[in-house]
mmCIF file of N, CA and C and ligand atoms in Angstrom:
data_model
loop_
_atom_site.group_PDB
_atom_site.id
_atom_site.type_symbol
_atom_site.label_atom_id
_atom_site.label_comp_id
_atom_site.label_asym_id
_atom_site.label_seq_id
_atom_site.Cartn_x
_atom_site.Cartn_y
_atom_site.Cartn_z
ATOM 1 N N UNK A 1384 0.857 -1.203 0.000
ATOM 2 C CA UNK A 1384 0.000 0.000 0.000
ATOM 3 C C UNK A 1384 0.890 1.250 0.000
ATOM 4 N N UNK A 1385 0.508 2.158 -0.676
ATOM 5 C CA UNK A 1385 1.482 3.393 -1.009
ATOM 6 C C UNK A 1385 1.891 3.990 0.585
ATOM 7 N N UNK A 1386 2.707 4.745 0.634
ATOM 8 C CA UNK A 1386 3.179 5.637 1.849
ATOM 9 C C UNK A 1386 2.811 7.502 1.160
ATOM 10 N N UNK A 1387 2.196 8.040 2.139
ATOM 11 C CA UNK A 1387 1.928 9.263 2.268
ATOM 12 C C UNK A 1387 3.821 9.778 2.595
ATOM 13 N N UNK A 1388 4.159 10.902 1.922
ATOM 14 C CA UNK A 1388 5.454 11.585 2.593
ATOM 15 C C UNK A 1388 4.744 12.788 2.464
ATOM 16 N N UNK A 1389 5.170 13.253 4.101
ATOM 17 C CA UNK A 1389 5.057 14.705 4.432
ATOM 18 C C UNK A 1389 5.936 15.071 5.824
ATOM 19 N N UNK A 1390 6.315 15.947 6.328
ATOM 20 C CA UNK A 1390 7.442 16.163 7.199
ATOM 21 C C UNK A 1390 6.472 15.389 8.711
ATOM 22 N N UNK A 1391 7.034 14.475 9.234
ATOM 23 C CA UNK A 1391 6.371 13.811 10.340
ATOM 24 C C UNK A 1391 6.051 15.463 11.386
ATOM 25 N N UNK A 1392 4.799 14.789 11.900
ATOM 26 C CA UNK A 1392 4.197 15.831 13.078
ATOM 27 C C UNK A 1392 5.295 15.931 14.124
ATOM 28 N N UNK A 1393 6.213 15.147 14.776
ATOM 29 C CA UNK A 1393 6.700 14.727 15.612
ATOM 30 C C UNK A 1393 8.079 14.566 15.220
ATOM 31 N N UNK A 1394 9.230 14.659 14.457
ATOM 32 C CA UNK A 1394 10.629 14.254 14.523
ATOM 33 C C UNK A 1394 10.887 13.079 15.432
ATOM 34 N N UNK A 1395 10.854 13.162 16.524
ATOM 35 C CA UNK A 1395 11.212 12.401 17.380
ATOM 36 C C UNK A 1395 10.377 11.070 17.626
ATOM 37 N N UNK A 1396 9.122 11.011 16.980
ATOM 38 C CA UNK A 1396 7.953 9.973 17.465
ATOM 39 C C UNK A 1396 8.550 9.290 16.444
ATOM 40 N N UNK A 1397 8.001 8.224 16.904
ATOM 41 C CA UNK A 1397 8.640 6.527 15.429
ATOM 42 C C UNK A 1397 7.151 6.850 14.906
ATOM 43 N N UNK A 1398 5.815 6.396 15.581
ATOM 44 C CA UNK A 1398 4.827 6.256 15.100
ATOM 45 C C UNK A 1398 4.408 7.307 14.081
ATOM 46 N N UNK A 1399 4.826 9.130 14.305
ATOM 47 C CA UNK A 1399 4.670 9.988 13.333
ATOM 48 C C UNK A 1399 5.553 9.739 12.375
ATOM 49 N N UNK A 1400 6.731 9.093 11.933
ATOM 50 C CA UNK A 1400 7.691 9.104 10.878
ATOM 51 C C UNK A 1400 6.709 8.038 10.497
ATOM 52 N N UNK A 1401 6.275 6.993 10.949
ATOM 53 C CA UNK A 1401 5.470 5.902 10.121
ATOM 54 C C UNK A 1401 4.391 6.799 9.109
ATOM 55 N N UNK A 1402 3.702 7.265 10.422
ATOM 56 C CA UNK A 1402 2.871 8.395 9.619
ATOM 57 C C UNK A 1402 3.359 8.635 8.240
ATOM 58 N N UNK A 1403 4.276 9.044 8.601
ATOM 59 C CA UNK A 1403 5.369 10.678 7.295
ATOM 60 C C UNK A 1403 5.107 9.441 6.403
ATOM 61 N N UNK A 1404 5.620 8.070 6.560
ATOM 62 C CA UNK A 1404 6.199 7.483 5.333
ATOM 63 C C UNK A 1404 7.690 7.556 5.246
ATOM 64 N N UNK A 1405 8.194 8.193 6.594
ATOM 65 C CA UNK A 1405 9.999 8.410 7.115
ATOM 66 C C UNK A 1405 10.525 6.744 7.211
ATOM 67 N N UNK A 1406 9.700 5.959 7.802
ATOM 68 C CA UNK A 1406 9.949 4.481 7.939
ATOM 69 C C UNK A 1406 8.861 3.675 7.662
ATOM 70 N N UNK A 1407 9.153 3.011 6.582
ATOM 71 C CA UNK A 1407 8.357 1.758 6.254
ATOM 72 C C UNK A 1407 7.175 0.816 7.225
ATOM 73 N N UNK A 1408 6.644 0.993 6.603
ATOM 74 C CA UNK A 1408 5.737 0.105 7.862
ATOM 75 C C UNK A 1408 4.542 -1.281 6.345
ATOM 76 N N UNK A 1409 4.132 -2.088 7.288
ATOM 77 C CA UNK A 1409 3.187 -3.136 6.539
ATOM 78 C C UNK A 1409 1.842 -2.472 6.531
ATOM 79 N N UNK A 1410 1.687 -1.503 5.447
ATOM 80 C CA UNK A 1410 0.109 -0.828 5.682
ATOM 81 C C UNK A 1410 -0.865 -2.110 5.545
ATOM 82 N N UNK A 1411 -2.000 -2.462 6.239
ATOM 83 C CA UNK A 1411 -3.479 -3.210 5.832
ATOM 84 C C UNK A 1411 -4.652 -1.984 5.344
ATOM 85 N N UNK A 1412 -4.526 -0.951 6.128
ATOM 86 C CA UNK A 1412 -5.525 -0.141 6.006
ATOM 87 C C UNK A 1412 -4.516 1.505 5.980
ATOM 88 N N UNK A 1413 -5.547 2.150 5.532
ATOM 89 C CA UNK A 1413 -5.182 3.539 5.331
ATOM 90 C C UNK A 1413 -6.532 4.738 5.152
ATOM 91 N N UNK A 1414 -7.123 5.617 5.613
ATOM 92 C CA UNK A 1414 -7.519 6.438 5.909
ATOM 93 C C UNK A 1414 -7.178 8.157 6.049
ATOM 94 N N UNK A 1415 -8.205 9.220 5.611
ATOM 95 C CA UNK A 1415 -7.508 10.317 6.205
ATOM 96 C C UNK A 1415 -7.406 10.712 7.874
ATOM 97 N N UNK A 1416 -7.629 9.454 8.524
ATOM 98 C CA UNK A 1416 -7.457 9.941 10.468
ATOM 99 C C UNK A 1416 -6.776 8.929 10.739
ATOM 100 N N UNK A 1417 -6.561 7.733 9.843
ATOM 101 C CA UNK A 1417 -5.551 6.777 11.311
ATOM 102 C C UNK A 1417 -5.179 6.214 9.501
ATOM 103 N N UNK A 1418 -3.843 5.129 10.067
ATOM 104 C CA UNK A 1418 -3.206 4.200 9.352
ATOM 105 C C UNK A 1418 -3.338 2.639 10.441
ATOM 106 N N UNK A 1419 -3.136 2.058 9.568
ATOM 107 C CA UNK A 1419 -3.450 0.654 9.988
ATOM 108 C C UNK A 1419 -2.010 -0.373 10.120
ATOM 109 N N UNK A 1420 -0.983 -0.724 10.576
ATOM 110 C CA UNK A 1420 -0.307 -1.216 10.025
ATOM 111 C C UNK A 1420 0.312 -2.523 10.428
ATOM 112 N N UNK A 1421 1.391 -3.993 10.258
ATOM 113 C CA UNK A 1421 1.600 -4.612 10.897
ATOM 114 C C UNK A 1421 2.333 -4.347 12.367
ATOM 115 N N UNK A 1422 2.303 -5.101 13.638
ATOM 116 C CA UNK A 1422 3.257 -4.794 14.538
ATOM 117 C C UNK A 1422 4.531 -5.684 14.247
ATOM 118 N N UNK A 1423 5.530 -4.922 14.046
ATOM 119 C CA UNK A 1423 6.630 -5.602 14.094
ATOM 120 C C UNK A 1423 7.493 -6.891 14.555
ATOM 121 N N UNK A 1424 6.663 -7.116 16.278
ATOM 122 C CA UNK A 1424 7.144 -8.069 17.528
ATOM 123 C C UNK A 1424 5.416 -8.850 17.274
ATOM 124 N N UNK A 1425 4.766 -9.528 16.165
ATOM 125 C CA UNK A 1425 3.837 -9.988 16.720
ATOM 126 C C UNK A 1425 3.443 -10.727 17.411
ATOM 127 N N UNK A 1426 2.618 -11.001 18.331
ATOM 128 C CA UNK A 1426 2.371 -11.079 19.503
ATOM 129 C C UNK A 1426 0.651 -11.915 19.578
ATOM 130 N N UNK A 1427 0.195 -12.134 18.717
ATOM 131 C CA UNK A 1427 -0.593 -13.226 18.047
ATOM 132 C C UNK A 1427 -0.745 -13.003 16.360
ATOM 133 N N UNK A 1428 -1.602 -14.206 15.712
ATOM 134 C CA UNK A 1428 -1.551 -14.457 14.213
ATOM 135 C C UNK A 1428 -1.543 -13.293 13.741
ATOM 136 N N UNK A 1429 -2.622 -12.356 14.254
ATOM 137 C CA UNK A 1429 -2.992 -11.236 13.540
ATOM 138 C C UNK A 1429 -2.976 -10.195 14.654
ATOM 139 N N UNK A 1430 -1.810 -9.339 14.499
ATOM 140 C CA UNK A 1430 -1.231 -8.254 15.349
ATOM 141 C C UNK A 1430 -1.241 -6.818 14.222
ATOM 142 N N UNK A 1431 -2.004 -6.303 14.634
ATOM 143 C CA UNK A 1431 -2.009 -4.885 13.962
ATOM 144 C C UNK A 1431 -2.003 -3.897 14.468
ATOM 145 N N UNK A 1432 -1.452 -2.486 14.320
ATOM 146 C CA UNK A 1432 -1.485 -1.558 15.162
ATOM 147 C C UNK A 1432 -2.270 -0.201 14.705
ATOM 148 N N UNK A 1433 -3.376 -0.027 14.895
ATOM 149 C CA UNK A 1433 -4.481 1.044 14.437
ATOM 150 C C UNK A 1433 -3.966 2.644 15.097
ATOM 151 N N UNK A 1434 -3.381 3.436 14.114
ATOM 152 C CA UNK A 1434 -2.621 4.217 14.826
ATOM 153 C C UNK A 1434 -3.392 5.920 14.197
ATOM 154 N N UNK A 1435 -3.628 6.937 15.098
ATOM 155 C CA UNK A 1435 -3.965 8.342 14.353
ATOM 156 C C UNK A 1435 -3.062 8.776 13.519
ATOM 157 N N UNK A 1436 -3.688 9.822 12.619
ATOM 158 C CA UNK A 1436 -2.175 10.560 11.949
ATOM 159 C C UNK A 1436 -2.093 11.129 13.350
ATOM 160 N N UNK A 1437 -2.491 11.914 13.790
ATOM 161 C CA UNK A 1437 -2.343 12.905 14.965
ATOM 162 C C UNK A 1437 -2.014 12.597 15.735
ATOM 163 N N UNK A 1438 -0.606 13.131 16.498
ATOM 164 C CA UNK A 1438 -0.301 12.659 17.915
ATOM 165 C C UNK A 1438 -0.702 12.698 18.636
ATOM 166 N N UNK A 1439 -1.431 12.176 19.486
ATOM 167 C CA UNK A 1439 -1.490 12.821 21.314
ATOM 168 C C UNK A 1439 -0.882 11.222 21.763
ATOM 169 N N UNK A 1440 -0.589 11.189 23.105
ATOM 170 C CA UNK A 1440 0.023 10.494 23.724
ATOM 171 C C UNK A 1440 -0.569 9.305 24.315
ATOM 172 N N UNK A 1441 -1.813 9.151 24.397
ATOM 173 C CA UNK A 1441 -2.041 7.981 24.981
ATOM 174 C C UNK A 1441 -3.596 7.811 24.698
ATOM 175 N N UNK A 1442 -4.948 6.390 25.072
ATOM 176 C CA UNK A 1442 -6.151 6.976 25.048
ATOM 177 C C UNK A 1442 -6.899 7.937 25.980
ATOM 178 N N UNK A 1443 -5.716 8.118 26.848
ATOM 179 C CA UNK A 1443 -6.379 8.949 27.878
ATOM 180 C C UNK A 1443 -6.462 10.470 27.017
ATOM 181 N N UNK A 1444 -5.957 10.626 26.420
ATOM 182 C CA UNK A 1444 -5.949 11.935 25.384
ATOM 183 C C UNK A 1444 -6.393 11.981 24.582
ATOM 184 N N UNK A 1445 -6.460 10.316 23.771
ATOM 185 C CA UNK A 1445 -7.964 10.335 22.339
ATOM 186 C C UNK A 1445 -9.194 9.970 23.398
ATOM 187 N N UNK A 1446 -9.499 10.080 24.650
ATOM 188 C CA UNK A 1446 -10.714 10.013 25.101
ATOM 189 C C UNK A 1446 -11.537 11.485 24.993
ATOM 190 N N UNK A 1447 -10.607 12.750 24.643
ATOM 191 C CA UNK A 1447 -10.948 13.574 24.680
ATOM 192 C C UNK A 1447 -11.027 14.072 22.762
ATOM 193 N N UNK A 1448 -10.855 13.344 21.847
ATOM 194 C CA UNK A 1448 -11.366 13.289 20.496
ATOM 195 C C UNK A 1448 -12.412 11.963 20.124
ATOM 196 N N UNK A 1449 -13.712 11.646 20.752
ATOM 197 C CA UNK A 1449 -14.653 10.497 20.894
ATOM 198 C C UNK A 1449 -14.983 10.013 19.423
ATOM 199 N N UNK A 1450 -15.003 11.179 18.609
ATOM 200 C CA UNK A 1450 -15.206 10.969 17.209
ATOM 201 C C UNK A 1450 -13.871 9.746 16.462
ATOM 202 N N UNK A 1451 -12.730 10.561 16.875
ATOM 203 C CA UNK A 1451 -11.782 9.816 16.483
ATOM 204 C C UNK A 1451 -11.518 8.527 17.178
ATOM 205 N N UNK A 1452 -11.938 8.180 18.051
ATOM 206 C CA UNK A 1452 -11.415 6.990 19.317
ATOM 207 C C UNK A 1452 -12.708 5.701 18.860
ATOM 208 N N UNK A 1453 -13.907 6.088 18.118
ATOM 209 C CA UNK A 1453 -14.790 5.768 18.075
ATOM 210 C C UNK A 1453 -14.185 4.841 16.583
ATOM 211 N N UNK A 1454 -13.780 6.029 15.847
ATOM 212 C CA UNK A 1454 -13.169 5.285 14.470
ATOM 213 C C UNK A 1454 -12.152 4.586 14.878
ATOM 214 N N UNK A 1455 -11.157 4.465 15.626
ATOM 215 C CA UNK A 1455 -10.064 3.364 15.862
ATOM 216 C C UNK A 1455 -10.822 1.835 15.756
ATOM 217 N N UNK A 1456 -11.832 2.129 16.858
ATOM 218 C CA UNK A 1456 -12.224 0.746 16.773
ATOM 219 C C UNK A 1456 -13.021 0.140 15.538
ATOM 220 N N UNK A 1457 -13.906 1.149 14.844
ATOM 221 C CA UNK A 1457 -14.387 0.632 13.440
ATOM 222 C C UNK A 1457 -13.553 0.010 12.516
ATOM 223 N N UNK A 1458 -12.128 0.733 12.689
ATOM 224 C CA UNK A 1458 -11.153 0.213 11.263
ATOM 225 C C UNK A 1458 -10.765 -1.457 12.283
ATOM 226 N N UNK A 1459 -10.110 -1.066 13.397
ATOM 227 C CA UNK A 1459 -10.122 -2.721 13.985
ATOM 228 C C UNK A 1459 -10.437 -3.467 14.000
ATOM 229 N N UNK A 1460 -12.230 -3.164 13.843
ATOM 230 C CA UNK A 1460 -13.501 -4.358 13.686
ATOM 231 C C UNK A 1460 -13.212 -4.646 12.207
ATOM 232 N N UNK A 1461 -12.885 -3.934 11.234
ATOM 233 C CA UNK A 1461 -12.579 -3.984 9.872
ATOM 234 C C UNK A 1461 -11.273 -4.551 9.689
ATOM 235 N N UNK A 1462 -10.220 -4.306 10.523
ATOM 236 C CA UNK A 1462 -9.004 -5.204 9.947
ATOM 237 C C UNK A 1462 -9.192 -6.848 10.476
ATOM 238 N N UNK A 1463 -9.725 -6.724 11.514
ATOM 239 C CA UNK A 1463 -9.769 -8.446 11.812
ATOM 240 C C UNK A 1463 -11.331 -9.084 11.317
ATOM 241 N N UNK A 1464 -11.891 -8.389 10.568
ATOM 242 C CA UNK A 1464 -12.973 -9.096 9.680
ATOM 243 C C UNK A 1464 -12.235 -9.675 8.038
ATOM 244 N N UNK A 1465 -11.065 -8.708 7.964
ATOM 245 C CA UNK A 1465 -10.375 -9.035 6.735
ATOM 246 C C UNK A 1465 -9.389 -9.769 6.686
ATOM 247 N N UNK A 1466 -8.635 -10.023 8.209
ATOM 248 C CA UNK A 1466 -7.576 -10.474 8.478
ATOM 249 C C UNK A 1466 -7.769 -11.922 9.238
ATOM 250 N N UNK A 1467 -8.741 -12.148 10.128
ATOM 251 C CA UNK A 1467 -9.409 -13.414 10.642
ATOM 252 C C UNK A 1467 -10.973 -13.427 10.595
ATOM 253 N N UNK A 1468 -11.187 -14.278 11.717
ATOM 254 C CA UNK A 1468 -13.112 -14.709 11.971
ATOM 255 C C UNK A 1468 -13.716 -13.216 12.338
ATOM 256 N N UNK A 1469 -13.342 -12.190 11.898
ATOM 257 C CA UNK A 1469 -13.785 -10.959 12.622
ATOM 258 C C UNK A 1469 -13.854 -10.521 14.443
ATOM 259 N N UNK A 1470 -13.423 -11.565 14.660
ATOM 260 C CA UNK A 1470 -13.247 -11.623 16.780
ATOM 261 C C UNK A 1470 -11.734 -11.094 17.114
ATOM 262 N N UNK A 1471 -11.479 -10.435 17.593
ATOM 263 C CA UNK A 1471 -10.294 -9.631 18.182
ATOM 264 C C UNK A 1471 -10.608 -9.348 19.299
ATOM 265 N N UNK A 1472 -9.283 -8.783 19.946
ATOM 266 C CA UNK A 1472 -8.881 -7.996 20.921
ATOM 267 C C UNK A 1472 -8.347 -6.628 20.778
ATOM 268 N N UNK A 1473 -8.641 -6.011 21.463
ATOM 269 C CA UNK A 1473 -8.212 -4.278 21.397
ATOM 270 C C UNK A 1473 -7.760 -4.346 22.600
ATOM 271 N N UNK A 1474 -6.051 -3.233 22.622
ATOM 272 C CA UNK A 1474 -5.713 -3.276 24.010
ATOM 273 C C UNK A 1474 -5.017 -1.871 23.306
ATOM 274 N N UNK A 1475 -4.903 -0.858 24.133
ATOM 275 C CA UNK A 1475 -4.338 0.005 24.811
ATOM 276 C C UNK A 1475 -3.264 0.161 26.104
ATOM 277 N N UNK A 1476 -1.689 0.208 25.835
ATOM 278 C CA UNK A 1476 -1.376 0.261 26.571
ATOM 279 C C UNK A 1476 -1.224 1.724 27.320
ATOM 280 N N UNK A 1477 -1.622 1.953 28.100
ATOM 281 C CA UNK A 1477 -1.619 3.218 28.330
ATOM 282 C C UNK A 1477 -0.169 3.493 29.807
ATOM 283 N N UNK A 1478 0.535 4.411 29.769
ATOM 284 C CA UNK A 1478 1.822 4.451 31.101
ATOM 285 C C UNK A 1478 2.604 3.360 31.065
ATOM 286 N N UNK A 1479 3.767 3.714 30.991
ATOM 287 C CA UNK A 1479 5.225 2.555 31.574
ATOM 288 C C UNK A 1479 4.407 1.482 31.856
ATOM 289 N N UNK A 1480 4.045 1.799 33.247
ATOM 290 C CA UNK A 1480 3.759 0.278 33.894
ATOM 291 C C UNK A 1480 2.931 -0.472 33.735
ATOM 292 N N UNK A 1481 2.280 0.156 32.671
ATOM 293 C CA UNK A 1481 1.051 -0.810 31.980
ATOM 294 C C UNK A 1481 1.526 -1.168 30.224
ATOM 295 N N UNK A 1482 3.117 -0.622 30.236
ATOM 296 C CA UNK A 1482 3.979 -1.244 28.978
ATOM 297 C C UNK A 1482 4.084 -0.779 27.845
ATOM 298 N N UNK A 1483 3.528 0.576 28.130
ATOM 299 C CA UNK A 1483 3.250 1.298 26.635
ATOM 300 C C UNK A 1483 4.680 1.726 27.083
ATOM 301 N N UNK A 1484 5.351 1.464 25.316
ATOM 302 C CA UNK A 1484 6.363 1.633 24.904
ATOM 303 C C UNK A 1484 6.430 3.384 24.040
ATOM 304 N N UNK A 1485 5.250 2.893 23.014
ATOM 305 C CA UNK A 1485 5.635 4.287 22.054
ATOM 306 C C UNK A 1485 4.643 4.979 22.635
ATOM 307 N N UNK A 1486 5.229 6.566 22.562
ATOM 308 C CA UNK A 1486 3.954 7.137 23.244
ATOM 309 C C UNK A 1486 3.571 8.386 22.340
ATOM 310 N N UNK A 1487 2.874 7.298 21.239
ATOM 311 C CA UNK A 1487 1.560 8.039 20.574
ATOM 312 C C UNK A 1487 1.049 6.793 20.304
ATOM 313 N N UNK A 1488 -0.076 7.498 20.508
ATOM 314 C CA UNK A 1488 -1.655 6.546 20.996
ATOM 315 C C UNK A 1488 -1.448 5.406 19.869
ATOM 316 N N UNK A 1489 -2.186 4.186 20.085
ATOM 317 C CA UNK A 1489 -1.778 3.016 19.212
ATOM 318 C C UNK A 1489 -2.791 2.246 19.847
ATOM 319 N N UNK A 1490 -3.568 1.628 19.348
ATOM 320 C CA UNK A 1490 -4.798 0.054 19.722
ATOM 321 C C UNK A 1490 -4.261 -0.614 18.584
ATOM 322 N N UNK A 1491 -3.533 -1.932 19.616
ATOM 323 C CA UNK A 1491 -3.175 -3.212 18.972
ATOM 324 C C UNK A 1491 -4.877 -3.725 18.913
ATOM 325 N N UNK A 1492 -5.011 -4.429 17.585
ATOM 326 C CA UNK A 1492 -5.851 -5.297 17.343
ATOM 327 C C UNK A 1492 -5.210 -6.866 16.975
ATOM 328 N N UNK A 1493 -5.774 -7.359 18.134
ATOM 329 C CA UNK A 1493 -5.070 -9.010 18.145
ATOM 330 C C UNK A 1493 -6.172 -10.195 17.820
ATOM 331 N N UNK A 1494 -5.706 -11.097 17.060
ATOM 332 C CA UNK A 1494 -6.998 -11.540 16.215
ATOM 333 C C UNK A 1494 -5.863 -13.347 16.102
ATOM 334 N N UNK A 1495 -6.975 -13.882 15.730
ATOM 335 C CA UNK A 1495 -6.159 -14.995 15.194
ATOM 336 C C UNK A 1495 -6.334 -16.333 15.984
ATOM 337 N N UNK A 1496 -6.037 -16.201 17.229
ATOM 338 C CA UNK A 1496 -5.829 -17.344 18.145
ATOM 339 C C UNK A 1496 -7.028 -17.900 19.023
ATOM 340 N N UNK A 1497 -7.579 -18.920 18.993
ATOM 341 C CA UNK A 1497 -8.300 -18.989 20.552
ATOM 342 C C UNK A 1497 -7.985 -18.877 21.805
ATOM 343 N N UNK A 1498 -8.726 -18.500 22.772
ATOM 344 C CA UNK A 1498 -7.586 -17.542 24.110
ATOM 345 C C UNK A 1498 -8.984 -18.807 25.223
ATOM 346 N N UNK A 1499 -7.869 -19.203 25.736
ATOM 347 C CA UNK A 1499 -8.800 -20.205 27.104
ATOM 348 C C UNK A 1499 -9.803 -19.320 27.829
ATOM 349 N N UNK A 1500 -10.633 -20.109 28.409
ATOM 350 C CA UNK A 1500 -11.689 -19.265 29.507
ATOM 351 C C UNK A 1500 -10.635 -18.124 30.442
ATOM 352 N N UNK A 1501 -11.191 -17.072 30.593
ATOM 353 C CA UNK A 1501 -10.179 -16.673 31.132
ATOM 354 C C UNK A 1501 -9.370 -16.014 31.176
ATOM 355 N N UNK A 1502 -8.766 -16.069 29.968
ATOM 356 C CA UNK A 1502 -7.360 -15.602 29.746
ATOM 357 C C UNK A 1502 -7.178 -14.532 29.192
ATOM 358 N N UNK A 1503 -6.397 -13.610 29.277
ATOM 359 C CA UNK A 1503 -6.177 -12.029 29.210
ATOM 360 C C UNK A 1503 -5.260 -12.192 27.993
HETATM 361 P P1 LIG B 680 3.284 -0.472 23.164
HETATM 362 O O1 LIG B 680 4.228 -1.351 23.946
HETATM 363 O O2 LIG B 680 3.710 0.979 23.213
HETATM 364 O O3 LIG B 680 1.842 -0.682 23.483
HETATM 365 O O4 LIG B 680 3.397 -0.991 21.680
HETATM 366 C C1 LIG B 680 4.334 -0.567 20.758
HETATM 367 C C2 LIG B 680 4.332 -1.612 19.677
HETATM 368 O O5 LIG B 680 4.930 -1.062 18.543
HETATM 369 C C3 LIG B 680 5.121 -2.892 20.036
HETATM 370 O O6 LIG B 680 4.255 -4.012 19.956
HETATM 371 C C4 LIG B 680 6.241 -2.918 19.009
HETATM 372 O O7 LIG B 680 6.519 -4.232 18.563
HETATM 373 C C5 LIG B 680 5.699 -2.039 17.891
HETATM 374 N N1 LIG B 680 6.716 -1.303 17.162
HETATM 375 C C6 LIG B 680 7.716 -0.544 17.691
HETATM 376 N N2 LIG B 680 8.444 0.005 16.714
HETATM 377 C C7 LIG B 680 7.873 -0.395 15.544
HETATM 378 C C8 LIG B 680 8.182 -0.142 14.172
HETATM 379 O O8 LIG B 680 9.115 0.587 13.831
HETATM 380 N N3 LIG B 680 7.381 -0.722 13.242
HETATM 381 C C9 LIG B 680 6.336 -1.542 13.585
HETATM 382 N N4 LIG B 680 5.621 -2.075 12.582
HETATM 383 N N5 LIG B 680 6.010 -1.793 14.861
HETATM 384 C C10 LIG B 680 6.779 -1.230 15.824
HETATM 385 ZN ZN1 LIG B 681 3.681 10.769 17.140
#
């Protein structure tokens, strides 16, 4: 899928150079408010990372764009209808200690596997 180039929002963010089209990424989906793309470290069959163009830092900050936070999950429900049985997981890591690494906002959509009673 083509790459958009335009000067990343962010220099310093990985996820805005993905944006830019500064670094390669596995597009599935593409939009004018978010990009869709593979996660690198996947982490089940179908690991995708539903990302804004727009930075803010975490969902505690797209809780305050509902319009946009609302579409994350539509394209998600849409990448794992195209990508598996349409059943996923959405996770947000939000703060260090809950493991968020990059910090612009990102919902992994995890799809693929059966997960036991239970299991997180
Ligand atoms: P977090 O831990 O912040 O919730 O998730 C960041 C995710 O981004 C990780 O699962 C990591 O594997 C992925 N990631 C980090 N850098 C890159 C990259 O340059 N390209 C891709 N496709 N994924 C990345
Ligand atoms: Zn960014």
């Amino acid at each position: 899928m083509g790459e958009t180039t335009a000067a990343p929002l962010d220099p310093d963010c990985i996820f805005c150079r993905i944006v830019a089209g500064e670094i390669p990424s596995d597009r599935v989906y593409e939009d004018d408010e978010v990009i869709a793309f593979r996660d690198l470290a996947p982490k089940a069959p179908v690991h995708v990372l539903v990302v804004p163009r727009e930075h803010s830092r975490d969902v505690r900050a797209l809780a305050e764009r509902p319009a946009l936070l609302a579409h994350v999950t539509r394209v998600a429900s849409q990448v794992a209808a195209e990508e598996s049985d349409g059943d996923f997981r959405l996770l947000f890591n939000t703060g260090p200690t809950a493991g968020q690494t990059v910090f612009h906002v990102h919902a992994h959509v995890l799809a693929g596997r059966t997960l036991a009673e239970g299991e997180l």
